[in-house]
Amino acid sequence: AFKITRAGEMMGRQVASIENVPFGIVDISLAPTPAEGDSVGAIIEEMGLEMAALSPHLLERLKSFYPPNFIVQNPIDITGSATIEDYKVGIEALMEDPQVDIVMPWIVLQNQTMNAGIVDMLNEVNQKHSKPIVCGAFGGTYTREISQAIEAAGVPVCRSVRDWAAAARALVFPS
């Protein structure tokens, strides 16, 4: 399973600017670029991974916790307004689901609710569970600083969807 978050307007505008496309076309929660066929799901499948079927119990548990604008399915989309607690609840639930082999949060660090506390939370969850976690995040200086701290805590962070999927594959199917 993996969790991908929508980056919100600020991040959407930044990605649109980088990709040189009008804002509103780019949905980075589902596609790393505006190119046709370049979707997270397609990339994950290319890497030989498949999304886990989440249990109805887990889905109900998350729906009872999250606000209605969060999309509770696989992938879970907790939106760019998510807090560290929102991430923790989702990651912990996925860690406990026997159908899930790896948890892949895409972390959005552009809002004020996401601070260095994400490092402690990921470290705590990583120490508590044996399933691997591999994060994805892209952004500016702040994102790079937090990503480095997450990596120092033992959780890899990738800056592209393809690297994120390749890292997950390597963790699930080590050679």
GROMACS .gro file of C-alpha atoms in nm:
model
  175
    1ALA     CA    1   0.000   0.000   0.000
    2PHE     CA    2   0.107   0.350  -0.036
    3LYS     CA    3  -0.031   0.683   0.057
    4ILE     CA    4  -0.012   0.982  -0.170
    5THR     CA    5  -0.118   1.332  -0.075
    6ARG     CA    6  -0.242   1.621  -0.282
    7ALA     CA    7  -0.010   1.914  -0.251
    8GLY     CA    8  -0.271   2.187  -0.252
    9GLU     CA    9  -0.278   2.506  -0.450
   10MET     CA   10   0.071   2.629  -0.362
   11MET     CA   11   0.241   2.307  -0.462
   12GLY     CA   12   0.019   2.269  -0.767
   13ARG     CA   13   0.120   2.611  -0.889
   14GLN     CA   14   0.486   2.530  -0.827
   15VAL     CA   15   0.466   2.202  -1.020
   16ALA     CA   16   0.272   2.367  -1.303
   17SER     CA   17   0.544   2.630  -1.324
   18ILE     CA   18   0.822   2.368  -1.328
   19GLU     CA   19   0.641   2.160  -1.591
   20ASN     CA   20   0.552   2.476  -1.787
   21VAL     CA   21   0.182   2.393  -1.801
   22PRO     CA   22  -0.121   2.592  -1.686
   23PHE     CA   23  -0.217   2.544  -1.321
   24GLY     CA   24  -0.511   2.306  -1.291
   25ILE     CA   25  -0.385   2.041  -1.531
   26VAL     CA   26  -0.130   1.883  -1.299
   27ASP     CA   27  -0.256   1.642  -1.035
   28ILE     CA   28   0.061   1.540  -0.858
   29SER     CA   29  -0.123   1.302  -0.631
   30LEU     CA   30  -0.183   1.078  -0.930
   31ALA     CA   31   0.072   1.180  -1.191
   32PRO     CA   32   0.434   1.287  -1.155
   33THR     CA   33   0.418   1.469  -1.489
   34PRO     CA   34   0.135   1.581  -1.718
   35ALA     CA   35   0.243   1.321  -1.977
   36GLU     CA   36  -0.028   1.074  -2.075
   37GLY     CA   37   0.023   0.739  -1.903
   38ASP     CA   38   0.265   0.879  -1.645
   39SER     CA   39   0.071   0.789  -1.333
   40VAL     CA   40   0.180   0.664  -0.995
   41GLY     CA   41  -0.027   0.349  -1.042
   42ALA     CA   42   0.136   0.276  -1.378
   43ILE     CA   43   0.484   0.335  -1.238
   44ILE     CA   44   0.413   0.111  -0.937
   45GLU     CA   45   0.288  -0.165  -1.170
   46GLU     CA   46   0.595  -0.121  -1.395
   47MET     CA   47   0.808  -0.194  -1.090
   48GLY     CA   48   0.626  -0.521  -1.030
   49LEU     CA   49   0.432  -0.399  -0.727
   50GLU     CA   50   0.057  -0.399  -0.676
   51MET     CA   51  -0.165  -0.203  -0.444
   52ALA     CA   52  -0.296  -0.400  -0.150
   53ALA     CA   53  -0.668  -0.457  -0.102
   54LEU     CA   54  -0.732  -0.281   0.228
   55SER     CA   55  -0.963  -0.451   0.473
   56PRO     CA   56  -1.313  -0.308   0.522
   57HIS     CA   57  -1.235  -0.275   0.895
   58LEU     CA   58  -0.929  -0.061   0.823
   59LEU     CA   59  -1.121   0.156   0.576
   60GLU     CA   60  -1.403   0.214   0.826
   61ARG     CA   61  -1.153   0.295   1.100
   62LEU     CA   62  -0.987   0.558   0.884
   63LYS     CA   63  -1.318   0.701   0.762
   64SER     CA   64  -1.427   0.747   1.123
   65PHE     CA   65  -1.110   0.943   1.200
   66TYR     CA   66  -1.051   1.148   0.886
   67PRO     CA   67  -1.266   1.441   0.766
   68PRO     CA   68  -1.491   1.378   0.462
   69ASN     CA   69  -1.253   1.552   0.217
   70PHE     CA   70  -0.986   1.284   0.274
   71ILE     CA   71  -1.010   0.999   0.024
   72VAL     CA   72  -1.003   0.669   0.209
   73GLN     CA   73  -0.915   0.391  -0.035
   74ASN     CA   74  -0.585   0.265  -0.166
   75PRO     CA   75  -0.409   0.494  -0.228
   76ILE     CA   76  -0.518   0.699   0.072
   77ASP     CA   77  -0.527   1.072  -0.007
   78ILE     CA   78  -0.520   1.284   0.306
   79THR     CA   79  -0.477   1.607   0.108
   80GLY     CA   80  -0.227   1.888   0.145
   81SER     CA   81  -0.399   2.004   0.465
   82ALA     CA   82  -0.298   1.690   0.655
   83THR     CA   83  -0.136   1.712   0.996
   84ILE     CA   84   0.135   1.492   1.142
   85GLU     CA   85  -0.137   1.312   1.338
   86ASP     CA   86  -0.326   1.244   1.014
   87TYR     CA   87  -0.015   1.086   0.867
   88LYS     CA   88   0.047   0.886   1.185
   89VAL     CA   89  -0.307   0.744   1.197
   90GLY     CA   90  -0.289   0.634   0.833
   91ILE     CA   91   0.063   0.494   0.850
   92GLU     CA   92  -0.009   0.305   1.175
   93ALA     CA   93  -0.328   0.157   1.028
   94LEU     CA   94  -0.142   0.041   0.717
   95MET     CA   95   0.138  -0.104   0.930
   96GLU     CA   96  -0.119  -0.316   1.113
   97ASP     CA   97  -0.294  -0.441   0.797
   98PRO     CA   98  -0.161  -0.790   0.708
   99GLN     CA   99  -0.235  -0.729   0.336
  100VAL     CA  100   0.017  -0.442   0.326
  101ASP     CA  101   0.385  -0.524   0.270
  102ILE     CA  102   0.525  -0.170   0.256
  103VAL     CA  103   0.396   0.177   0.347
  104MET     CA  104   0.480   0.458   0.106
  105PRO     CA  105   0.372   0.802   0.234
  106TRP     CA  106   0.422   1.097   0.002
  107ILE     CA  107   0.485   1.381   0.244
  108VAL     CA  108   0.376   1.736   0.170
  109LEU     CA  109   0.586   1.978   0.375
  110GLN     CA  110   0.450   2.302   0.236
  111ASN     CA  111   0.182   2.369   0.496
  112GLN     CA  112   0.224   2.503   0.849
  113THR     CA  113   0.095   2.188   1.018
  114MET     CA  114   0.386   1.987   0.882
  115ASN     CA  115   0.700   2.054   1.081
  116ALA     CA  116   1.004   1.868   1.211
  117GLY     CA  117   0.767   1.659   1.428
  118ILE     CA  118   0.716   1.440   1.119
  119VAL     CA  119   1.072   1.313   1.171
  120ASP     CA  120   1.000   1.195   1.527
  121MET     CA  121   0.669   1.040   1.423
  122LEU     CA  122   0.823   0.845   1.133
  123ASN     CA  123   1.113   0.733   1.351
  124GLU     CA  124   0.871   0.614   1.621
  125VAL     CA  125   0.653   0.422   1.375
  126ASN     CA  126   0.957   0.277   1.198
  127GLN     CA  127   1.102   0.152   1.529
  128LYS     CA  128   0.769   0.003   1.638
  129HIS     CA  129   0.694  -0.198   1.321
  130SER     CA  130   0.894  -0.434   1.101
  131LYS     CA  131   0.734  -0.334   0.769
  132PRO     CA  132   0.945  -0.101   0.558
  133ILE     CA  133   0.852   0.262   0.500
  134VAL     CA  134   0.979   0.462   0.205
  135CYS     CA  135   0.872   0.825   0.178
  136GLY     CA  136   0.847   1.055  -0.117
  137ALA     CA  137   0.872   1.433  -0.100
  138PHE     CA  138   0.973   1.711  -0.330
  139GLY     CA  139   1.004   2.080  -0.271
  140GLY     CA  140   1.249   2.348  -0.175
  141THR     CA  141   1.510   2.395   0.095
  142TYR     CA  142   1.277   2.316   0.387
  143THR     CA  143   1.162   1.992   0.227
  144ARG     CA  144   1.522   1.888   0.164
  145GLU     CA  145   1.619   1.965   0.526
  146ILE     CA  146   1.328   1.764   0.671
  147SER     CA  147   1.390   1.483   0.420
  148GLN     CA  148   1.752   1.459   0.532
  149ALA     CA  149   1.641   1.440   0.897
  150ILE     CA  150   1.390   1.165   0.808
  151GLU     CA  151   1.666   0.974   0.630
  152ALA     CA  152   1.897   1.018   0.932
  153ALA     CA  153   1.618   0.853   1.137
  154GLY     CA  154   1.639   0.548   0.910
  155VAL     CA  155   1.351   0.608   0.667
  156PRO     CA  156   1.446   0.661   0.302
  157VAL     CA  157   1.302   0.963   0.120
  158CYS     CA  158   1.285   0.983  -0.259
  159ARG     CA  159   1.244   1.299  -0.462
  160SER     CA  160   1.078   1.147  -0.766
  161VAL     CA  161   0.793   0.903  -0.808
  162ARG     CA  162   1.006   0.666  -1.016
  163ASP     CA  163   1.280   0.658  -0.750
  164TRP     CA  164   1.014   0.613  -0.481
  165ALA     CA  165   0.863   0.313  -0.659
  166ALA     CA  166   1.208   0.166  -0.735
  167ALA     CA  167   1.308   0.201  -0.367
  168ALA     CA  168   0.986   0.027  -0.260
  169ARG     CA  169   1.052  -0.256  -0.500
  170ALA     CA  170   1.407  -0.296  -0.369
  171LEU     CA  171   1.279  -0.307  -0.011
  172VAL     CA  172   1.002  -0.557  -0.087
  173PHE     CA  173   1.210  -0.773  -0.325
  174PRO     CA  174   1.573  -0.746  -0.214
  175SER     CA  175   1.815  -0.920  -0.448
   0.00000   0.00000   0.00000
